[in-house]
Amino acid sequence: FDGTPKKHHPNFERIYEEETRALVVPVALKEVLKKLRNDYILVIISSSYTSSIKKILQKENIAILFQDVLGADVHRNKVFKIRMILEKYKITQEEAVYVTDTVGDILEARECGLKSIAVSWGFCFHDVKTLQKANPARIVSTPDELIKTVLEIL
């Protein structure tokens, strides 16, 4: 795989943006992100388009909390994007944790030597039973659990 974006239906991006426009980031998660931002570099690595993610972050007034957003338009391979971020910010594997709602992300983080925290909510989330099979470092059920869990792992 060379990372070249696959061709989508000509209206894919417009339809995707219409569907995600209604997304709302819970207040509790916003507060947790604000607290984490004080001590950590926050980055979004996604299979969605960077522009779509940034629009949601701006609409929700949380774009400033993230140092970087790397979507599918940057590279299709998340392992590549994780390594880009580690190198860019001079972060070791032990200094980083990947927070995700999918099994695929847990496996990609592991391939990069990162521990992962699985959350049982999100945009494309897998259920707890499915997440457990991928063996993340921890699974959390609420945004409030994230801060404590990040501190324990790092």
GROMACS .gro file of N, CA, C and O in nm, residues 77-130:
model
  216
   77ASN      N    1  -0.244   0.568   0.567
   77ASN     CA    2  -0.194   0.472   0.665
   77ASN      C    3  -0.173   0.541   0.800
   77ASN      O    4  -0.090   0.631   0.813
   78LYS      N    5  -0.246   0.496   0.903
   78LYS     CA    6  -0.235   0.558   1.035
   78LYS      C    7  -0.100   0.529   1.100
   78LYS      O    8  -0.050   0.612   1.175
   79VAL      N    9  -0.041   0.413   1.074
   79VAL     CA   10   0.091   0.383   1.129
   79VAL      C   11   0.191   0.488   1.080
   79VAL      O   12   0.270   0.542   1.158
   80PHE      N   13   0.184   0.522   0.954
   80PHE     CA   14   0.270   0.625   0.897
   80PHE      C   15   0.246   0.759   0.967
   80PHE      O   16   0.340   0.829   1.005
   81LYS      N   17   0.118   0.794   0.988
   81LYS     CA   18   0.086   0.923   1.051
   81LYS      C   19   0.129   0.926   1.198
   81LYS      O   20   0.175   1.029   1.246
   82ILE      N   21   0.114   0.815   1.268
   82ILE     CA   22   0.160   0.809   1.408
   82ILE      C   23   0.310   0.834   1.412
   82ILE      O   24   0.359   0.913   1.493
   83ARG      N   25   0.383   0.768   1.325
   83ARG     CA   26   0.529   0.787   1.322
   83ARG      C   27   0.566   0.929   1.285
   83ARG      O   28   0.664   0.985   1.337
   84MET      N   29   0.490   0.992   1.196
   84MET     CA   30   0.513   1.132   1.160
   84MET      C   31   0.503   1.221   1.284
   84MET      O   32   0.588   1.309   1.307
   85ILE      N   33   0.400   1.198   1.365
   85ILE     CA   34   0.377   1.281   1.484
   85ILE      C   35   0.486   1.258   1.588
   85ILE      O   36   0.537   1.354   1.647
   86LEU      N   37   0.522   1.133   1.610
   86LEU     CA   38   0.630   1.105   1.706
   86LEU      C   39   0.758   1.177   1.666
   86LEU      O   40   0.825   1.237   1.749
   87GLU      N   41   0.789   1.171   1.538
   87GLU     CA   42   0.910   1.237   1.489
   87GLU      C   43   0.898   1.389   1.495
   87GLU      O   44   0.989   1.458   1.544
   88LYS      N   45   0.787   1.443   1.451
   88LYS     CA   46   0.768   1.589   1.448
   88LYS      C   47   0.782   1.651   1.587
   88LYS      O   48   0.845   1.756   1.602
   89TYR      N   49   0.724   1.587   1.688
   89TYR     CA   50   0.726   1.643   1.822
   89TYR      C   51   0.833   1.583   1.911
   89TYR      O   52   0.838   1.612   2.030
   90LYS      N   53   0.919   1.499   1.851
   90LYS     CA   54   1.030   1.438   1.925
   90LYS      C   55   0.978   1.366   2.051
   90LYS      O   56   1.029   1.384   2.161
   91ILE      N   57   0.874   1.285   2.030
   91ILE     CA   58   0.811   1.211   2.138
   91ILE      C   59   0.850   1.064   2.125
   91ILE      O   60   0.846   1.008   2.016
   92THR      N   61   0.885   1.003   2.237
   92THR     CA   62   0.915   0.860   2.234
   92THR      C   63   0.784   0.782   2.248
   92THR      O   64   0.681   0.836   2.288
   93GLN      N   65   0.792   0.655   2.217
   93GLN     CA   66   0.674   0.568   2.228
   93GLN      C   67   0.622   0.564   2.372
   93GLN      O   68   0.501   0.557   2.395
   94GLU      N   69   0.711   0.570   2.467
   94GLU     CA   70   0.672   0.566   2.608
   94GLU      C   71   0.604   0.694   2.653
   94GLU      O   72   0.537   0.697   2.756
   95GLU      N   73   0.622   0.804   2.578
   95GLU     CA   74   0.565   0.933   2.615
   95GLU      C   75   0.431   0.959   2.547
   95GLU      O   76   0.373   1.066   2.564
   96ALA      N   77   0.383   0.863   2.470
   96ALA     CA   78   0.260   0.882   2.393
   96ALA      C   79   0.158   0.774   2.425
   96ALA      O   80   0.195   0.661   2.460
   97VAL      N   81   0.034   0.810   2.411
   97VAL     CA   82  -0.076   0.713   2.424
   97VAL      C   83  -0.178   0.747   2.314
   97VAL      O   84  -0.198   0.863   2.281
   98TYR      N   85  -0.235   0.643   2.258
   98TYR     CA   86  -0.332   0.659   2.149
   98TYR      C   87  -0.471   0.633   2.205
   98TYR      O   88  -0.498   0.524   2.255
   99VAL      N   89  -0.558   0.731   2.198
   99VAL     CA   90  -0.695   0.717   2.247
   99VAL      C   91  -0.784   0.692   2.125
   99VAL      O   92  -0.780   0.767   2.027
  100THR      N   93  -0.863   0.586   2.131
  100THR     CA   94  -0.939   0.544   2.014
  100THR      C   95  -1.070   0.475   2.050
  100THR      O   96  -1.088   0.433   2.164
  101ASP      N   97  -1.154   0.462   1.951
  101ASP     CA   98  -1.280   0.389   1.971
  101ASP      C   99  -1.291   0.267   1.880
  101ASP      O  100  -1.397   0.208   1.869
  102THR      N  101  -1.179   0.229   1.814
  102THR     CA  102  -1.185   0.114   1.723
  102THR      C  103  -1.068   0.018   1.742
  102THR      O  104  -0.958   0.057   1.781
  103VAL      N  105  -1.094  -0.107   1.709
  103VAL     CA  106  -0.993  -0.213   1.717
  103VAL      C  107  -0.878  -0.185   1.622
  103VAL      O  108  -0.761  -0.203   1.657
  104GLY      N  109  -0.907  -0.141   1.501
  104GLY     CA  110  -0.802  -0.115   1.403
  104GLY      C  111  -0.700  -0.016   1.455
  104GLY      O  112  -0.579  -0.034   1.438
  105ASP      N  113  -0.747   0.088   1.522
  105ASP     CA  114  -0.655   0.189   1.578
  105ASP      C  115  -0.569   0.131   1.689
  105ASP      O  116  -0.452   0.166   1.703
  106ILE      N  117  -0.627   0.044   1.770
  106ILE     CA  118  -0.551  -0.021   1.878
  106ILE      C  119  -0.436  -0.100   1.817
  106ILE      O  120  -0.321  -0.092   1.863
  107LEU      N  121  -0.464  -0.173   1.711
  107LEU     CA  122  -0.361  -0.254   1.646
  107LEU      C  123  -0.255  -0.168   1.579
  107LEU      O  124  -0.136  -0.199   1.585
  108GLU      N  125  -0.297  -0.058   1.518
  108GLU     CA  126  -0.201   0.032   1.454
  108GLU      C  127  -0.113   0.102   1.557
  108GLU      O  128   0.008   0.118   1.535
  109ALA      N  129  -0.171   0.141   1.668
  109ALA     CA  130  -0.091   0.201   1.776
  109ALA      C  131   0.012   0.100   1.826
  109ALA      O  132   0.130   0.134   1.845
  110ARG      N  133  -0.031  -0.023   1.846
  110ARG     CA  134   0.060  -0.128   1.894
  110ARG      C  135   0.175  -0.150   1.795
  110ARG      O  136   0.289  -0.169   1.835
  111GLU      N  137   0.144  -0.144   1.666
  111GLU     CA  138   0.248  -0.161   1.564
  111GLU      C  139   0.355  -0.052   1.576
  111GLU      O  140   0.471  -0.075   1.541
  112CYS      N  141   0.316   0.063   1.628
  112CYS     CA  142   0.410   0.174   1.649
  112CYS      C  143   0.471   0.172   1.788
  112CYS      O  144   0.547   0.262   1.823
  113GLY      N  145   0.437   0.072   1.868
  113GLY     CA  146   0.491   0.063   2.003
  113GLY      C  147   0.420   0.148   2.105
  113GLY      O  148   0.471   0.172   2.214
  114LEU      N  149   0.299   0.196   2.071
  114LEU     CA  150   0.223   0.281   2.163
  114LEU      C  151   0.119   0.200   2.239
  114LEU      O  152   0.058   0.108   2.184
  115LYS      N  153   0.096   0.240   2.364
  115LYS     CA  154  -0.016   0.186   2.439
  115LYS      C  155  -0.140   0.261   2.394
  115LYS      O  156  -0.132   0.375   2.347
  116SER      N  157  -0.254   0.197   2.410
  116SER     CA  158  -0.378   0.263   2.369
  116SER      C  159  -0.481   0.259   2.481
  116SER      O  160  -0.483   0.168   2.563
  117ILE      N  161  -0.563   0.362   2.480
  117ILE     CA  162  -0.680   0.370   2.567
  117ILE      C  163  -0.800   0.362   2.474
  117ILE      O  164  -0.816   0.446   2.385
  118ALA      N  165  -0.882   0.261   2.494
  118ALA     CA  166  -1.003   0.248   2.415
  118ALA      C  167  -1.118   0.316   2.489
  118ALA      O  168  -1.129   0.304   2.610
  119VAL      N  169  -1.199   0.388   2.414
  119VAL     CA  170  -1.316   0.452   2.472
  119VAL      C  171  -1.441   0.385   2.415
  119VAL      O  172  -1.443   0.346   2.298
  120SER      N  173  -1.540   0.370   2.500
  120SER     CA  174  -1.661   0.299   2.458
  120SER      C  175  -1.766   0.394   2.399
  120SER      O  176  -1.885   0.368   2.404
  121TRP      N  177  -1.719   0.507   2.346
  121TRP     CA  178  -1.805   0.603   2.277
  121TRP      C  179  -1.724   0.661   2.163
  121TRP      O  180  -1.604   0.643   2.156
  122GLY      N  181  -1.787   0.731   2.073
  122GLY     CA  182  -1.713   0.795   1.966
  122GLY      C  183  -1.793   0.798   1.838
  122GLY      O  184  -1.914   0.775   1.837
  123PHE      N  185  -1.725   0.826   1.729
  123PHE     CA  186  -1.790   0.841   1.599
  123PHE      C  187  -1.817   0.706   1.535
  123PHE      O  188  -1.923   0.682   1.481
  124CYS      N  189  -1.722   0.618   1.541
  124CYS     CA  190  -1.735   0.484   1.479
  124CYS      C  191  -1.709   0.375   1.581
  124CYS      O  192  -1.653   0.271   1.549
  125PHE      N  193  -1.745   0.396   1.703
  125PHE     CA  194  -1.698   0.313   1.813
  125PHE      C  195  -1.740   0.166   1.805
  125PHE      O  196  -1.847   0.133   1.757
  126HIS      N  197  -1.649   0.082   1.853
  126HIS     CA  198  -1.676  -0.060   1.872
  126HIS      C  199  -1.724  -0.081   2.015
  126HIS      O  200  -1.687  -0.005   2.105
  127ASP      N  201  -1.802  -0.185   2.035
  127ASP     CA  202  -1.850  -0.211   2.171
  127ASP      C  203  -1.735  -0.263   2.258
  127ASP      O  204  -1.631  -0.304   2.209
  128VAL      N  205  -1.756  -0.259   2.389
  128VAL     CA  206  -1.652  -0.295   2.486
  128VAL      C  207  -1.600  -0.437   2.463
  128VAL      O  208  -1.479  -0.461   2.468
  129LYS      N  209  -1.688  -0.529   2.436
  129LYS     CA  210  -1.648  -0.669   2.415
  129LYS      C  211  -1.552  -0.680   2.296
  129LYS      O  212  -1.451  -0.750   2.303
  130THR      N  213  -1.581  -0.608   2.190
  130THR     CA  214  -1.494  -0.608   2.071
  130THR      C  215  -1.361  -0.541   2.103
  130THR      O  216  -1.255  -0.591   2.066
   0.00000   0.00000   0.00000
